[in-house]
GROMACS .gro file of C-alpha atoms in nm:
model
  209
    1MET     CA    1  -5.255   3.282  -1.971
    2THR     CA    2  -5.542   3.168  -1.773
    3ILE     CA    3  -5.711   3.393  -1.490
    4ILE     CA    4  -6.027   3.405  -1.247
    5VAL     CA    5  -6.232   3.661  -1.175
    6PHE     CA    6  -6.394   3.616  -0.862
    7GLY     CA    7  -6.677   3.905  -0.845
    8ALA     CA    8  -6.728   3.786  -1.204
    9THR     CA    9  -7.082   3.944  -1.246
   10GLY     CA   10  -7.015   4.312  -1.059
   11MET     CA   11  -6.959   4.580  -1.256
   12VAL     CA   12  -6.595   4.600  -1.209
   13GLY     CA   13  -6.637   4.202  -1.232
   14LYS     CA   14  -6.807   4.206  -1.605
   15GLN     CA   15  -6.538   4.461  -1.733
   16LEU     CA   16  -6.258   4.219  -1.648
   17VAL     CA   17  -6.382   3.918  -1.796
   18GLN     CA   18  -6.450   4.071  -2.102
   19GLN     CA   19  -6.129   4.214  -2.131
   20ALA     CA   20  -5.931   3.951  -2.041
   21LEU     CA   21  -6.107   3.774  -2.327
   22PHE     CA   22  -6.071   4.056  -2.554
   23LYS     CA   23  -5.653   4.021  -2.459
   24GLY     CA   24  -5.684   3.691  -2.554
   25TYR     CA   25  -5.676   3.506  -2.174
   26SER     CA   26  -5.837   3.248  -2.099
   27VAL     CA   27  -6.041   3.319  -1.845
   28LYS     CA   28  -6.265   3.151  -1.529
   29ALA     CA   29  -6.572   3.326  -1.409
   30PHE     CA   30  -6.636   3.257  -1.033
   31GLY     CA   31  -6.976   3.324  -0.886
   32ARG     CA   32  -7.335   3.255  -0.832
   33ASN     CA   33  -7.508   3.391  -1.078
   34VAL     CA   34  -7.232   3.356  -1.367
   35PHE     CA   35  -7.461   3.130  -1.583
   36SER     CA   36  -7.751   3.427  -1.592
   37GLU     CA   37  -7.469   3.685  -1.703
   38PHE     CA   38  -7.322   3.576  -2.001
   39ASP     CA   39  -7.313   3.318  -2.242
   40THR     CA   40  -7.206   2.942  -2.202
   41ASP     CA   41  -7.088   2.951  -2.552
   42THR     CA   42  -6.816   3.205  -2.546
   43LYS     CA   43  -6.477   3.059  -2.648
   44ASN     CA   44  -6.167   3.080  -2.376
   45LEU     CA   45  -6.446   3.133  -2.050
   46GLU     CA   46  -6.518   2.910  -1.826
   47LEU     CA   47  -6.846   2.990  -1.595
   48ILE     CA   48  -6.815   2.846  -1.208
   49LYS     CA   49  -7.099   2.840  -1.010
   50GLY     CA   50  -6.938   2.849  -0.691
   51ALA     CA   51  -6.958   2.957  -0.320
   52LEU     CA   52  -6.681   3.225  -0.237
   53PHE     CA   53  -6.666   3.035   0.182
   54ASP     CA   54  -6.642   2.705   0.047
   55GLU     CA   55  -6.287   2.594   0.108
   56GLY     CA   56  -6.340   2.321  -0.169
   57GLU     CA   57  -6.506   2.542  -0.442
   58VAL     CA   58  -6.269   2.795  -0.492
   59GLN     CA   59  -5.937   2.533  -0.431
   60ASP     CA   60  -6.083   2.369  -0.720
   61ALA     CA   61  -6.150   2.661  -0.964
   62ILE     CA   62  -5.843   2.773  -0.888
   63LYS     CA   63  -5.657   2.492  -1.001
   64GLY     CA   64  -5.470   2.522  -1.329
   65CYS     CA   65  -5.469   2.941  -1.287
   66ASP     CA   66  -5.180   3.193  -1.383
   67ALA     CA   67  -5.320   3.427  -1.173
   68VAL     CA   68  -5.646   3.556  -0.989
   69LEU     CA   69  -5.855   3.888  -1.028
   70SER     CA   70  -6.042   3.955  -0.684
   71ALA     CA   71  -6.340   4.242  -0.786
   72LEU     CA   72  -6.516   4.162  -0.467
   73GLY     CA   73  -6.827   4.382  -0.341
   74GLY     CA   74  -7.041   4.359  -0.035
   75GLY     CA   75  -7.307   4.612   0.186
   76PHE     CA   76  -7.146   4.882   0.355
   77ASP     CA   77  -7.256   4.862   0.675
   78GLY     CA   78  -6.964   4.597   0.805
   79ASN     CA   79  -7.173   4.322   0.872
   80ASP     CA   80  -7.074   4.197   0.499
   81LYS     CA   81  -6.745   3.990   0.539
   82THR     CA   82  -6.755   3.917   0.162
   83ARG     CA   83  -6.411   4.103   0.121
   84THR     CA   84  -6.245   4.030   0.391
   85LEU     CA   85  -6.301   3.596   0.429
   86GLY     CA   86  -6.371   3.575   0.093
   87ILE     CA   87  -6.013   3.756   0.067
   88LYS     CA   88  -5.829   3.517   0.353
   89ASN     CA   89  -6.007   3.207   0.102
   90ILE     CA   90  -5.901   3.270  -0.166
   91ILE     CA   91  -5.560   3.299  -0.037
   92ALA     CA   92  -5.586   2.988   0.132
   93GLN     CA   93  -5.594   2.834  -0.187
   94MET     CA   94  -5.438   3.009  -0.452
   95LYS     CA   95  -5.140   2.867  -0.184
   96LYS     CA   96  -5.293   2.521  -0.184
   97ASN     CA   97  -5.238   2.561  -0.585
   98GLY     CA   98  -4.963   2.731  -0.593
   99VAL     CA   99  -5.073   3.021  -0.731
  100GLN     CA  100  -4.864   3.330  -0.670
  101ARG     CA  101  -5.026   3.646  -0.843
  102ILE     CA  102  -5.341   3.861  -0.693
  103VAL     CA  103  -5.475   4.191  -0.832
  104ALA     CA  104  -5.734   4.330  -0.584
  105ILE     CA  105  -6.006   4.592  -0.539
  106GLY     CA  106  -6.015   4.729  -0.239
  107GLY     CA  107  -6.114   5.143  -0.134
  108MET     CA  108  -5.903   5.458  -0.053
  109GLY     CA  109  -5.929   5.465   0.268
  110VAL     CA  110  -5.601   5.211   0.273
  111LEU     CA  111  -5.398   5.455   0.114
  112ASN     CA  112  -5.146   5.638   0.301
  113ALA     CA  113  -5.268   6.016   0.411
  114ASP     CA  114  -4.919   6.060   0.533
  115GLU     CA  115  -4.611   5.806   0.673
  116ASP     CA  116  -4.803   5.747   0.994
  117THR     CA  117  -5.180   5.769   0.877
  118LEU     CA  118  -5.448   5.580   0.655
  119ILE     CA  119  -5.713   5.805   0.475
  120LEU     CA  120  -5.940   5.614   0.667
  121ASP     CA  121  -5.747   5.761   0.982
  122THR     CA  122  -5.825   6.115   0.916
  123GLU     CA  123  -6.153   6.284   1.067
  124ASN     CA  124  -6.240   6.416   0.708
  125TYR     CA  125  -6.350   6.047   0.614
  126PRO     CA  126  -6.633   5.990   0.574
  127LYS     CA  127  -6.830   5.834   0.876
  128GLU     CA  128  -7.053   5.647   0.710
  129MET     CA  129  -6.794   5.484   0.487
  130ILE     CA  130  -6.516   5.382   0.785
  131PRO     CA  131  -6.714   4.997   0.809
  132VAL     CA  132  -6.620   4.916   0.491
  133GLY     CA  133  -6.300   5.118   0.509
  134LYS     CA  134  -6.226   4.919   0.829
  135GLU     CA  135  -6.271   4.619   0.642
  136HIS     CA  136  -6.048   4.693   0.335
  137GLN     CA  137  -5.801   4.751   0.589
  138GLN     CA  138  -5.809   4.356   0.677
  139ALA     CA  139  -5.840   4.280   0.330
  140TYR     CA  140  -5.482   4.458   0.283
  141GLN     CA  141  -5.352   4.275   0.609
  142TYR     CA  142  -5.389   3.964   0.536
  143LEU     CA  143  -5.257   3.999   0.155
  144LYS     CA  144  -4.950   4.115   0.276
  145GLU     CA  145  -4.943   3.885   0.560
  146SER     CA  146  -4.976   3.579   0.335
  147GLY     CA  147  -4.683   3.577   0.117
  148VAL     CA  148  -4.842   3.596  -0.229
  149ASP     CA  149  -4.698   3.848  -0.486
  150PHE     CA  150  -5.035   4.074  -0.474
  151THR     CA  151  -5.162   4.424  -0.564
  152PHE     CA  152  -5.405   4.604  -0.376
  153VAL     CA  153  -5.565   4.795  -0.645
  154CYS     CA  154  -5.721   5.110  -0.399
  155PRO     CA  155  -6.045   5.310  -0.620
  156PRO     CA  156  -6.234   5.582  -0.537
  157ALA     CA  157  -6.607   5.619  -0.657
  158ILE     CA  158  -6.614   5.353  -0.889
  159LYS     CA  159  -6.871   5.505  -1.251
  160ASP     CA  160  -7.012   5.264  -1.449
  161HIS     CA  161  -6.839   5.356  -1.810
  162GLU     CA  162  -6.622   5.159  -2.032
  163ALA     CA  163  -6.222   5.216  -2.036
  164THR     CA  164  -6.071   5.514  -2.153
  165GLY     CA  165  -5.724   5.451  -2.147
  166ALA     CA  166  -5.668   5.836  -1.900
  167PHE     CA  167  -5.604   5.699  -1.611
  168THR     CA  168  -5.316   5.782  -1.353
  169THR     CA  169  -5.108   5.623  -1.066
  170ASN     CA  170  -4.955   5.605  -0.758
  171ALA     CA  171  -4.766   5.385  -0.519
  172ASP     CA  172  -4.953   5.371  -0.177
  173TYR     CA  173  -5.086   5.705  -0.202
  174LEU     CA  174  -5.330   5.923  -0.375
  175PRO     CA  175  -5.240   5.991  -0.737
  176GLU     CA  176  -5.204   6.338  -0.882
  177PRO     CA  177  -5.437   6.479  -1.065
  178ASN     CA  178  -5.711   6.316  -0.842
  179ASN     CA  179  -6.036   6.353  -0.903
  180ASN     CA  180  -6.191   6.113  -0.689
  181ILE     CA  181  -6.405   5.875  -0.972
  182ILE     CA  182  -6.248   5.623  -1.157
  183ASN     CA  183  -6.448   5.440  -1.455
  184SER     CA  184  -6.460   5.054  -1.380
  185GLY     CA  185  -6.325   5.007  -1.750
  186ASP     CA  186  -6.078   5.158  -1.678
  187LEU     CA  187  -5.977   5.030  -1.339
  188ALA     CA  188  -6.057   4.673  -1.482
  189LEU     CA  189  -5.815   4.731  -1.732
  190PHE     CA  190  -5.489   4.869  -1.513
  191MET     CA  191  -5.570   4.550  -1.309
  192LEU     CA  192  -5.495   4.350  -1.658
  193ASN     CA  193  -5.232   4.537  -1.764
  194GLU     CA  194  -5.072   4.560  -1.415
  195LEU     CA  195  -5.069   4.102  -1.472
  196GLU     CA  196  -4.806   4.219  -1.735
  197LYS     CA  197  -4.627   4.496  -1.596
  198ASN     CA  198  -4.594   4.350  -1.273
  199GLU     CA  199  -4.541   4.745  -1.184
  200TYR     CA  200  -4.689   4.721  -0.809
  201VAL     CA  201  -4.603   4.452  -0.690
  202LYS     CA  202  -4.671   4.365  -0.286
  203LYS     CA  203  -4.800   4.743  -0.338
  204ARG     CA  204  -5.170   4.976  -0.290
  205VAL     CA  205  -5.220   5.116  -0.560
  206GLY     CA  206  -5.425   5.498  -0.580
  207ILE     CA  207  -5.619   5.529  -0.942
  208SER     CA  208  -5.817   5.825  -1.013
  209ASN     CA  209  -6.004   5.939  -1.450
   0.00000   0.00000   0.00000
């Protein structure tokens, strides 16, 4: 399988690249600083320096891939549109290349609190997290309307730690038990496993260690 990782130089992105290579995938790592973060001689790894908002560069990067993994990050004040416009461009270029599968990272606020309310819209949701929560919500909307086979993973706080394999997941709602933290390695492990198992296609996923 050939996959491409957007946000490859971030905390989760690095884990995705490393674990995917360990699984024997051919991996494309896309980003502005990939050549300073990865060894250019790594077997089965192609480094692609590019701009996320550039349609041509993203289209060329996705060409020949079987699936897309998005670990896009950015600011928390609502002014950084990496998560929304980035996903929008990725989806458009997936369609041009005939690539149907994407597993992407969102945020816990996009999960359901109940049948009618997102966690993002509840009274206790941290006010300082609302702008980035709205960005995640818009990214989810783009995915829902796209027609691609997406899985939108909605983690709580992410800890920079290796995979343990000890985590819980749930479709569209918080998992049980929920400890409000997930290791970056476990988040990456779930995303890669989901590419193979397809248990949460066109679903949001709550996850926790």
